mmCIF file of N, CA and C in Angstrom:
data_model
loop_
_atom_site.group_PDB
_atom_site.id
_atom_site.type_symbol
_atom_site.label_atom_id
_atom_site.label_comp_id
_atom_site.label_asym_id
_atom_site.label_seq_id
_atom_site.Cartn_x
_atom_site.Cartn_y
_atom_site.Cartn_z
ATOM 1 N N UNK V 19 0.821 -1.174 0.000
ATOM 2 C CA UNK V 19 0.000 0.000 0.000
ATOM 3 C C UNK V 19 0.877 1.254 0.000
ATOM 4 N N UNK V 20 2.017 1.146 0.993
ATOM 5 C CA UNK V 20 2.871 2.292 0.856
ATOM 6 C C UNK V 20 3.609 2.466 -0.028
ATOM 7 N N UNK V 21 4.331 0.949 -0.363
ATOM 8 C CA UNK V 21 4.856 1.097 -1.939
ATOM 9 C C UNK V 21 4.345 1.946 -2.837
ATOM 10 N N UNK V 22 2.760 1.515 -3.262
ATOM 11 C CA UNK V 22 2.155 2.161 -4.650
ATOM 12 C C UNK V 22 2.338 3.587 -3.895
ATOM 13 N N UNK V 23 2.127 4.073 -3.267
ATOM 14 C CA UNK V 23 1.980 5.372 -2.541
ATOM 15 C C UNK V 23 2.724 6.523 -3.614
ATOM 16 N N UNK V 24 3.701 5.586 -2.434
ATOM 17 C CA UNK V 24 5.348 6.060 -2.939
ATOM 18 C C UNK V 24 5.876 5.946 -4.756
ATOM 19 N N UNK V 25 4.922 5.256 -5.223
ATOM 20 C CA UNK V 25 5.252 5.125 -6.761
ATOM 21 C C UNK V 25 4.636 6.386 -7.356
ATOM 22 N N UNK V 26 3.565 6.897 -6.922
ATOM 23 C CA UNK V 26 2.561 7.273 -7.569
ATOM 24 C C UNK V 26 2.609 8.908 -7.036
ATOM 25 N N UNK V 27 4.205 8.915 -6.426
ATOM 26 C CA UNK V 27 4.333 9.945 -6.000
ATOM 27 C C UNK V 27 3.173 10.687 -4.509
ATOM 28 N N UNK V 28 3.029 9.958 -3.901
ATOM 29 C CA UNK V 28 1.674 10.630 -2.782
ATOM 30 C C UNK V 28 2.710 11.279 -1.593
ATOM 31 N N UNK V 29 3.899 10.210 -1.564
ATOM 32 C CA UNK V 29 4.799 10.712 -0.195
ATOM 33 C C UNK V 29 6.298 11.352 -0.620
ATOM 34 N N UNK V 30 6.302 11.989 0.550
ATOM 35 C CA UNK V 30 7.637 13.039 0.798
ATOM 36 C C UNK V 30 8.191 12.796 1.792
ATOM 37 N N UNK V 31 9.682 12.984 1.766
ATOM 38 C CA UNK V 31 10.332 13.217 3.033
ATOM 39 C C UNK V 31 11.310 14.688 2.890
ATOM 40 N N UNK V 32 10.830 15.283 3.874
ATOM 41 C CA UNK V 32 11.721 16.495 3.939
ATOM 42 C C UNK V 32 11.366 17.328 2.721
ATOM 43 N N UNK V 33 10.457 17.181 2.203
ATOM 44 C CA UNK V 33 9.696 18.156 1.072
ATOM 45 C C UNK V 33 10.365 17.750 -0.301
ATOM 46 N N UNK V 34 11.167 16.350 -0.395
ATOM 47 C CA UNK V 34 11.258 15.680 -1.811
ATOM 48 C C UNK V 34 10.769 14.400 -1.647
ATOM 49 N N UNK V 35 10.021 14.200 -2.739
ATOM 50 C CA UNK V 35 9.478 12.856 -3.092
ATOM 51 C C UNK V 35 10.120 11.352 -3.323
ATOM 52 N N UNK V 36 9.432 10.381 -2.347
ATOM 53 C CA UNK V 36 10.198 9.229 -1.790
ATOM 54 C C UNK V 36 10.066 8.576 -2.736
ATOM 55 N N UNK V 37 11.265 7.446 -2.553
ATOM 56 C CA UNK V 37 11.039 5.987 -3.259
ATOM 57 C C UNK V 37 10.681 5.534 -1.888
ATOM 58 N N UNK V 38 10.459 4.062 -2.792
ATOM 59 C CA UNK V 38 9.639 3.043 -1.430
ATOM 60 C C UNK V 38 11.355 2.694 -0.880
ATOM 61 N N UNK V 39 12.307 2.458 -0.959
ATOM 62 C CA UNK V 39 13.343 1.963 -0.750
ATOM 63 C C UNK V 39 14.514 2.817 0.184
ATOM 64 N N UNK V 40 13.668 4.149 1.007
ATOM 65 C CA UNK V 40 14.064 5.823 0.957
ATOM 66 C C UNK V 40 14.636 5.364 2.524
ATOM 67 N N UNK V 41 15.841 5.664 3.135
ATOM 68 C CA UNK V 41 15.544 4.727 4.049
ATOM 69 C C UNK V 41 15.470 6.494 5.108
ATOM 70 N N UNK V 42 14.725 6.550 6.302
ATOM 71 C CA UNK V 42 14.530 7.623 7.213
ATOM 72 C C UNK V 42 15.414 7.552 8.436
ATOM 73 N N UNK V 43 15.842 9.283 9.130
ATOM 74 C CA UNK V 43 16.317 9.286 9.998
ATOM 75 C C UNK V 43 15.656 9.781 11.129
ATOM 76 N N UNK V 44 16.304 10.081 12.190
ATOM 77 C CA UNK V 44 15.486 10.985 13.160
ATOM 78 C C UNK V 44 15.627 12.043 12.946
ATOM 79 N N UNK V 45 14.933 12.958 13.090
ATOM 80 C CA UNK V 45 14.268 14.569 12.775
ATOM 81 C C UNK V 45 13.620 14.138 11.474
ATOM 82 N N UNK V 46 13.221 13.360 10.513
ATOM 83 C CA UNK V 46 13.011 13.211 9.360
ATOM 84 C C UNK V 46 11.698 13.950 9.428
ATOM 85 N N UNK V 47 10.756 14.639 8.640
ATOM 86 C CA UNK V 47 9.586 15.048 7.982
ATOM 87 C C UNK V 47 8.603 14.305 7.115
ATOM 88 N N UNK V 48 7.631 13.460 7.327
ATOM 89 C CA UNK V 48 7.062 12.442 6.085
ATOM 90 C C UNK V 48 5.795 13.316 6.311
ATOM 91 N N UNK V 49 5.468 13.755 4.998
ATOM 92 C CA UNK V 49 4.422 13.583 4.628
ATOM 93 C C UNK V 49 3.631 13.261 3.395
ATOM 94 N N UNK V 50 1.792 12.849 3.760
ATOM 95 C CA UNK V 50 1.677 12.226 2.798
ATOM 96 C C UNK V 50 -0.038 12.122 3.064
ATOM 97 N N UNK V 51 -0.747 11.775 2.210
ATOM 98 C CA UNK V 51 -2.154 11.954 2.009
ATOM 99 C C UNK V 51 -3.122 11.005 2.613
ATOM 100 N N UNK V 52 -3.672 11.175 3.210
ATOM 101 C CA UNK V 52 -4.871 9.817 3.722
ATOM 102 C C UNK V 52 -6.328 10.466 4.285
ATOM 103 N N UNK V 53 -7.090 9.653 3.974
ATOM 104 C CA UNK V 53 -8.727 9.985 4.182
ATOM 105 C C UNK V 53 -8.600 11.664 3.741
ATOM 106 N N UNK V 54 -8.699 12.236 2.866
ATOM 107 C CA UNK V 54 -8.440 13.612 2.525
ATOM 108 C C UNK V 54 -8.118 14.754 3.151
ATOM 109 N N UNK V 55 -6.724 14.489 3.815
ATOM 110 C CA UNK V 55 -6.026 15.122 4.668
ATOM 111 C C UNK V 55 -4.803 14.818 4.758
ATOM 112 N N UNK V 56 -3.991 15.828 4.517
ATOM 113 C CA UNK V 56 -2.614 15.882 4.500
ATOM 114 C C UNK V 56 -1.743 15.874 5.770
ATOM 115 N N UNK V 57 -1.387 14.372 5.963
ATOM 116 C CA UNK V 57 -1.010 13.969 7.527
ATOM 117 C C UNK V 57 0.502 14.327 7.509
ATOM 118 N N UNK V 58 1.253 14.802 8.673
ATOM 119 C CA UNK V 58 2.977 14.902 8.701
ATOM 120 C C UNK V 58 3.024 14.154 9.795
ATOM 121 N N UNK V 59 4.268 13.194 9.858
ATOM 122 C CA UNK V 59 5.062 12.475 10.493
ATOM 123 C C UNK V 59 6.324 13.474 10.431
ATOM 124 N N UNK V 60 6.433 13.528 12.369
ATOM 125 C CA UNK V 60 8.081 13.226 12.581
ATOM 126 C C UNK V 60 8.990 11.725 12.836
ATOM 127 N N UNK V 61 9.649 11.292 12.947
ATOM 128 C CA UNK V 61 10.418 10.449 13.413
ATOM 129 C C UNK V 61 11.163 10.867 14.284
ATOM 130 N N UNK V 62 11.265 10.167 15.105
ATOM 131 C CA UNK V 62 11.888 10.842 16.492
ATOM 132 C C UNK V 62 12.746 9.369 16.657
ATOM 133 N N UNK V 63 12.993 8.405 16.129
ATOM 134 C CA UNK V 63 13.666 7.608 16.451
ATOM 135 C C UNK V 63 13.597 6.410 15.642
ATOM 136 N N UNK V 64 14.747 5.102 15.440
ATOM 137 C CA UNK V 64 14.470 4.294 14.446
ATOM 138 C C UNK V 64 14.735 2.986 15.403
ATOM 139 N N UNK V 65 13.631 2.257 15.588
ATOM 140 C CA UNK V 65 14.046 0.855 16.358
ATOM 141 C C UNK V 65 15.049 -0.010 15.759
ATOM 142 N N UNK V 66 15.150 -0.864 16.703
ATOM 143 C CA UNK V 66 16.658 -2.088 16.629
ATOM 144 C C UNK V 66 16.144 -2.861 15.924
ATOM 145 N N UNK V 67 15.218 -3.197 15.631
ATOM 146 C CA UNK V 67 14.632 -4.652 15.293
ATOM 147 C C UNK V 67 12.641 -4.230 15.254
ATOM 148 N N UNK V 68 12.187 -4.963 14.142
ATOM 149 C CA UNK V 68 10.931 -4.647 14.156
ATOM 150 C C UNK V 68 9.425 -5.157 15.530
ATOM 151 N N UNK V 69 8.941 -3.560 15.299
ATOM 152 C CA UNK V 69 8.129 -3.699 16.741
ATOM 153 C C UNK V 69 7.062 -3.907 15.917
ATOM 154 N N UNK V 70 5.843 -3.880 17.266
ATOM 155 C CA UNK V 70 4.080 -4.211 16.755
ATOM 156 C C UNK V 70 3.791 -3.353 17.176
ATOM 157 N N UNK V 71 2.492 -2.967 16.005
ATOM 158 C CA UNK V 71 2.112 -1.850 16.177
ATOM 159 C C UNK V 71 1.916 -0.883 17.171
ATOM 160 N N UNK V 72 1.659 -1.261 18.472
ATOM 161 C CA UNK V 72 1.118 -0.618 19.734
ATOM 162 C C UNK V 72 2.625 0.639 19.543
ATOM 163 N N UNK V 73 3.488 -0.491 19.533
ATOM 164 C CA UNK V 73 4.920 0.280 19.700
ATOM 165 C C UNK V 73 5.239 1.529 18.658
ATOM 166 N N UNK V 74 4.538 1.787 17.586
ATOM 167 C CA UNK V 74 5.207 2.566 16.745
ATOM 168 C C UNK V 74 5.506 4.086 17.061
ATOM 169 N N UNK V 75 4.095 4.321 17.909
ATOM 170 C CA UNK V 75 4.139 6.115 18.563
ATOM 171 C C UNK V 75 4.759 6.241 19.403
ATOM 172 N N UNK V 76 5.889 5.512 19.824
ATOM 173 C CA UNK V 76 7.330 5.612 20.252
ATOM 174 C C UNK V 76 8.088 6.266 19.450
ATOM 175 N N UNK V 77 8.063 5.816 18.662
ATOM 176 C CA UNK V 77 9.343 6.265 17.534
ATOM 177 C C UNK V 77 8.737 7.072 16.205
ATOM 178 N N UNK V 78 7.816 7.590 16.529
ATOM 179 C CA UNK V 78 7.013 8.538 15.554
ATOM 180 C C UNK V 78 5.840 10.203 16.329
ATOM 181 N N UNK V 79 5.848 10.794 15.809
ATOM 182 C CA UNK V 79 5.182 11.512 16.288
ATOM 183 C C UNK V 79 4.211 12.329 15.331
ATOM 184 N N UNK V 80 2.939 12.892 15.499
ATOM 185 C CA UNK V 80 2.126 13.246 14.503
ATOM 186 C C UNK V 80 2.191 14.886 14.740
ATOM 187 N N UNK V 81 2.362 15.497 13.481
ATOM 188 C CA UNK V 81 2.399 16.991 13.591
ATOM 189 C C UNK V 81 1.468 17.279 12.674
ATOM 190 N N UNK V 82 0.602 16.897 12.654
ATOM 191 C CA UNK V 82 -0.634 17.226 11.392
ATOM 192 C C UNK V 82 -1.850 18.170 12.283
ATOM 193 N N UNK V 83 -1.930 19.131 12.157
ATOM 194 C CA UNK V 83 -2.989 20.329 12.487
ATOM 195 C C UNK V 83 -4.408 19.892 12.564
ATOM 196 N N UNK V 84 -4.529 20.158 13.762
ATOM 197 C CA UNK V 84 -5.996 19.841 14.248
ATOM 198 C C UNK V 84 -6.669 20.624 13.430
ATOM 199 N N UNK V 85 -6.231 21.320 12.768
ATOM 200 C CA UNK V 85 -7.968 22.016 11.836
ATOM 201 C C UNK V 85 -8.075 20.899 10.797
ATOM 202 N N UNK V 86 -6.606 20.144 10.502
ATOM 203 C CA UNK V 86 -7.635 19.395 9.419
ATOM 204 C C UNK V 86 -7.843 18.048 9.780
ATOM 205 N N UNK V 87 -7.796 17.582 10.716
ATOM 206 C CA UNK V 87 -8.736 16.595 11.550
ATOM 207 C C UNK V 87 -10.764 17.426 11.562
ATOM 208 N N UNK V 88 -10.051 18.619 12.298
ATOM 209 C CA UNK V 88 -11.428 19.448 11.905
ATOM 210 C C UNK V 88 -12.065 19.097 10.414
ATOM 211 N N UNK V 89 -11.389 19.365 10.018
ATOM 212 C CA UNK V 89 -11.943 19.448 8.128
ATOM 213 C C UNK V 89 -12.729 18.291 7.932
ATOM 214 N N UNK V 90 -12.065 16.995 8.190
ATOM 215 C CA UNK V 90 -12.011 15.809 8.056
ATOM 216 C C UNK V 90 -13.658 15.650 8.785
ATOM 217 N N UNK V 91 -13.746 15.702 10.169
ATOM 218 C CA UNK V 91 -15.037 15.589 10.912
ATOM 219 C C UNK V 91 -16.094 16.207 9.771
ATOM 220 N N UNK V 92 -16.098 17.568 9.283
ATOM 221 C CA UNK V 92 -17.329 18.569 8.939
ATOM 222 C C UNK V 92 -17.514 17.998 7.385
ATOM 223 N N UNK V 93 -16.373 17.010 6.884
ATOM 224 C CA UNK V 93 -16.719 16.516 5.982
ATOM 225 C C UNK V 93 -17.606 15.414 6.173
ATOM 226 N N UNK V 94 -17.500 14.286 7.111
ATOM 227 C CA UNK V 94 -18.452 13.570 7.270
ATOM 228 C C UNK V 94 -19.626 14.172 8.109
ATOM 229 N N UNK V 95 -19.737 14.961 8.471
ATOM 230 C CA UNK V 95 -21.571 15.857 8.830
ATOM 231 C C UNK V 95 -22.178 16.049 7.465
ATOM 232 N N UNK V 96 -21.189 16.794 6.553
ATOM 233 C CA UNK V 96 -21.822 17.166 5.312
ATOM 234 C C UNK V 96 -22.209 15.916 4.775
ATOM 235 N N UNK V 97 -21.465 14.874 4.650
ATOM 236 C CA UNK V 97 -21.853 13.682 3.970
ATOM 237 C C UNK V 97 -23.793 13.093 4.462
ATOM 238 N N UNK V 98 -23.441 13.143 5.834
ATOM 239 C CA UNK V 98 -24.622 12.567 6.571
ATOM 240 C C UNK V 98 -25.523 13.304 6.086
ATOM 241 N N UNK V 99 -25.592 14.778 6.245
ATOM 242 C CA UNK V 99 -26.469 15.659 5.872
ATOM 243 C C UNK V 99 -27.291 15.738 4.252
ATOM 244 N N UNK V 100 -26.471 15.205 3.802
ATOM 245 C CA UNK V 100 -26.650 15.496 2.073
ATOM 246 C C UNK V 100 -27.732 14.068 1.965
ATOM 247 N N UNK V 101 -27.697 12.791 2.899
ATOM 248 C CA UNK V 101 -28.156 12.055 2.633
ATOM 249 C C UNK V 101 -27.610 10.846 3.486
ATOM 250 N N UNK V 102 -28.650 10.710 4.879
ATOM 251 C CA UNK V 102 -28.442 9.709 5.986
ATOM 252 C C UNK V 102 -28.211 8.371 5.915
ATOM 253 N N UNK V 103 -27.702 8.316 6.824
ATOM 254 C CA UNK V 103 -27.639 6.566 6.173
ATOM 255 C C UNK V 103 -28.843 5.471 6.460
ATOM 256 N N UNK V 104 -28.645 4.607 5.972
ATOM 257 C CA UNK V 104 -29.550 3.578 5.477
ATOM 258 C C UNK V 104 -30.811 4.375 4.913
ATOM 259 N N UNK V 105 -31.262 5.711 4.623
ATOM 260 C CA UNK V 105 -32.086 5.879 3.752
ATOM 261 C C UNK V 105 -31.820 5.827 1.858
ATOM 262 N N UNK V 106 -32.950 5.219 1.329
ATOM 263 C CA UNK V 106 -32.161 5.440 0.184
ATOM 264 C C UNK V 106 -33.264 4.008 -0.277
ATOM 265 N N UNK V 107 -32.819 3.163 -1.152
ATOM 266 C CA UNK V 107 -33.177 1.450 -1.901
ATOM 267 C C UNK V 107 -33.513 0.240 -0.547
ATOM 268 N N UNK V 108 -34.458 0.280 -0.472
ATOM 269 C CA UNK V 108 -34.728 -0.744 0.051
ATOM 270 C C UNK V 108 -34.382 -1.901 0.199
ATOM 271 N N UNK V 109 -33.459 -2.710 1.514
ATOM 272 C CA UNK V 109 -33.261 -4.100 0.871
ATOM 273 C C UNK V 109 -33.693 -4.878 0.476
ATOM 274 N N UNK V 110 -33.093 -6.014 0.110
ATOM 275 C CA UNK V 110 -33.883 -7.398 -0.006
ATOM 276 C C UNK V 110 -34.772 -7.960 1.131
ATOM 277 N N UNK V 111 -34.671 -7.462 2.026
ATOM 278 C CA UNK V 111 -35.160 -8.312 3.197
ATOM 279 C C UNK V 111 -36.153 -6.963 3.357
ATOM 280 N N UNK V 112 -35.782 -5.645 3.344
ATOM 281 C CA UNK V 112 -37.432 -4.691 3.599
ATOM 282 C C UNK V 112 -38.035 -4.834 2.331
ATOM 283 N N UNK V 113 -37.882 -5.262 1.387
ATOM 284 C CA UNK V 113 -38.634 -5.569 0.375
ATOM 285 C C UNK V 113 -39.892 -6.677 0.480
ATOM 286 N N UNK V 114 -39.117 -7.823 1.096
ATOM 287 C CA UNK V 114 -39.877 -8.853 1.518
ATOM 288 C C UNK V 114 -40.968 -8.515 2.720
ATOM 289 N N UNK V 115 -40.445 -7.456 3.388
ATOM 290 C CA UNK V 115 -41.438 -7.953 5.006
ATOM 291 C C UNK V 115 -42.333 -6.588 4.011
ATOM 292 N N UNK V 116 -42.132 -5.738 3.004
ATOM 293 C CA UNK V 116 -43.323 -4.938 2.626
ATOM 294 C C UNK V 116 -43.972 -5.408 2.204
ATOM 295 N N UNK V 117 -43.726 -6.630 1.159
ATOM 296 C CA UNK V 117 -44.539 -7.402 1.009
ATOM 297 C C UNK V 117 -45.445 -8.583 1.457
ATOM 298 N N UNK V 118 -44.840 -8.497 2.642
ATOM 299 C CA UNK V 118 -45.571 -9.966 3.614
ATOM 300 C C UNK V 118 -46.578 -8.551 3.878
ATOM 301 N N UNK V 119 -46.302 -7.013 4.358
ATOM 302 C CA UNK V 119 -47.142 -6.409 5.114
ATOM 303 C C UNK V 119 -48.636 -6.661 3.891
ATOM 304 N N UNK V 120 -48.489 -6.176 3.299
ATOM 305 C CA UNK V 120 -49.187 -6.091 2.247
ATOM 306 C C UNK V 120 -50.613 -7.105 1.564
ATOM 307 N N UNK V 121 -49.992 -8.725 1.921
ATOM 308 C CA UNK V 121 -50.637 -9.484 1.989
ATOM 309 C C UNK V 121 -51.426 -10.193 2.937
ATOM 310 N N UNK V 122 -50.951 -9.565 4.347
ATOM 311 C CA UNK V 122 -51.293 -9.519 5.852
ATOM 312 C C UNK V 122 -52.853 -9.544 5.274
ATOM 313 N N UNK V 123 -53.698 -10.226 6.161
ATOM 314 C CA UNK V 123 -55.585 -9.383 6.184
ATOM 315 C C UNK V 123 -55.408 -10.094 7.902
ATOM 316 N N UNK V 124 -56.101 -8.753 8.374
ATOM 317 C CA UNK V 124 -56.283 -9.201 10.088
ATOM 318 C C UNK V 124 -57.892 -10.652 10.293
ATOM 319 N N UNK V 125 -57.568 -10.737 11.250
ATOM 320 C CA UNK V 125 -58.220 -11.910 11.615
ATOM 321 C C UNK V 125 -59.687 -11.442 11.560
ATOM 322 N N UNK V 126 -60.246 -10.053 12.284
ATOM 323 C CA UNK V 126 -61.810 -10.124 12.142
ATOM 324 C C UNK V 126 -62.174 -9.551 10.889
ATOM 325 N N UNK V 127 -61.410 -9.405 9.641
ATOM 326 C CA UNK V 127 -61.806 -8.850 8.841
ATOM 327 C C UNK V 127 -61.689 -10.000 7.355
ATOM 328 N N UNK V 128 -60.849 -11.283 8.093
ATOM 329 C CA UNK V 128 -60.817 -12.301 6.999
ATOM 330 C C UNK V 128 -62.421 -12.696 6.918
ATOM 331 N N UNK V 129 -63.326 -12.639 7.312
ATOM 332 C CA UNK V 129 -64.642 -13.478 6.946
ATOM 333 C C UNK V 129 -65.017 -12.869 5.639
ATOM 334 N N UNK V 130 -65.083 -11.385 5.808
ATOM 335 C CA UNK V 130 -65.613 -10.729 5.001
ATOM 336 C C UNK V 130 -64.871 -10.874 3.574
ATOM 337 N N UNK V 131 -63.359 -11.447 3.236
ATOM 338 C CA UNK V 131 -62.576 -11.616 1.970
ATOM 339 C C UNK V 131 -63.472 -12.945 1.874
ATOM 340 N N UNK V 132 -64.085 -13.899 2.467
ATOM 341 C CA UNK V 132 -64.251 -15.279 2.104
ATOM 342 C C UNK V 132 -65.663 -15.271 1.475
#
């Protein structure tokens, strides 16, 4: 995923554009694009040997501006707003129970269909 990233030109380090093969130091600068917001990484340090994930915000730090985390939020309000979710095509399954409703006749009113 970071590979193509990096092919397709999306990431930087230090304000020139990476190969996937780019290797980083500490003080390094990465940035690079995700959910439509332009995220920066510092590196603050390079482990001995590879950690799991929990471990990585050890050796990384996020300098990306809370307004566009902001941005990010007021984009999904607008989304909701323009058109809520699950309204919209009916499923397969509310399709069916509209149609069970439909064919329903209540009990004191079946004499009168017979």
């Amino acid at each position: 995923m970071v590979t193509e990233a990096c092919k397709k030109n999306h990431v930087t380090v230090n304000g020139q554009i990476a190969k996937p093969s780019r290797e980083v130091y500490p003080t390094d600068k990465i940035t690079f694009r995700k959910d439509q917001i332009t995220q920066i990484i510092t590196v603050l340090d390079i482990p001995e040997s590879r950690v799991g994930a929990k471990l990585v915000d050890i050796y990384r730090r996020n300098d990306t501006p809370a307004e566009a985390f902001a941005h990010l939020e007021l984009l999904k309000l607008s989304k909701e707003h323009y058109r809520k979710t699950g309204t919209g095509r009916p499923t397969k399954k509310d399709r069916r129970d509209i149609d069970e409703y439909g064919n329903e006749i209540p009990e004191d009113l079946e004499e009168d269909f017979l």
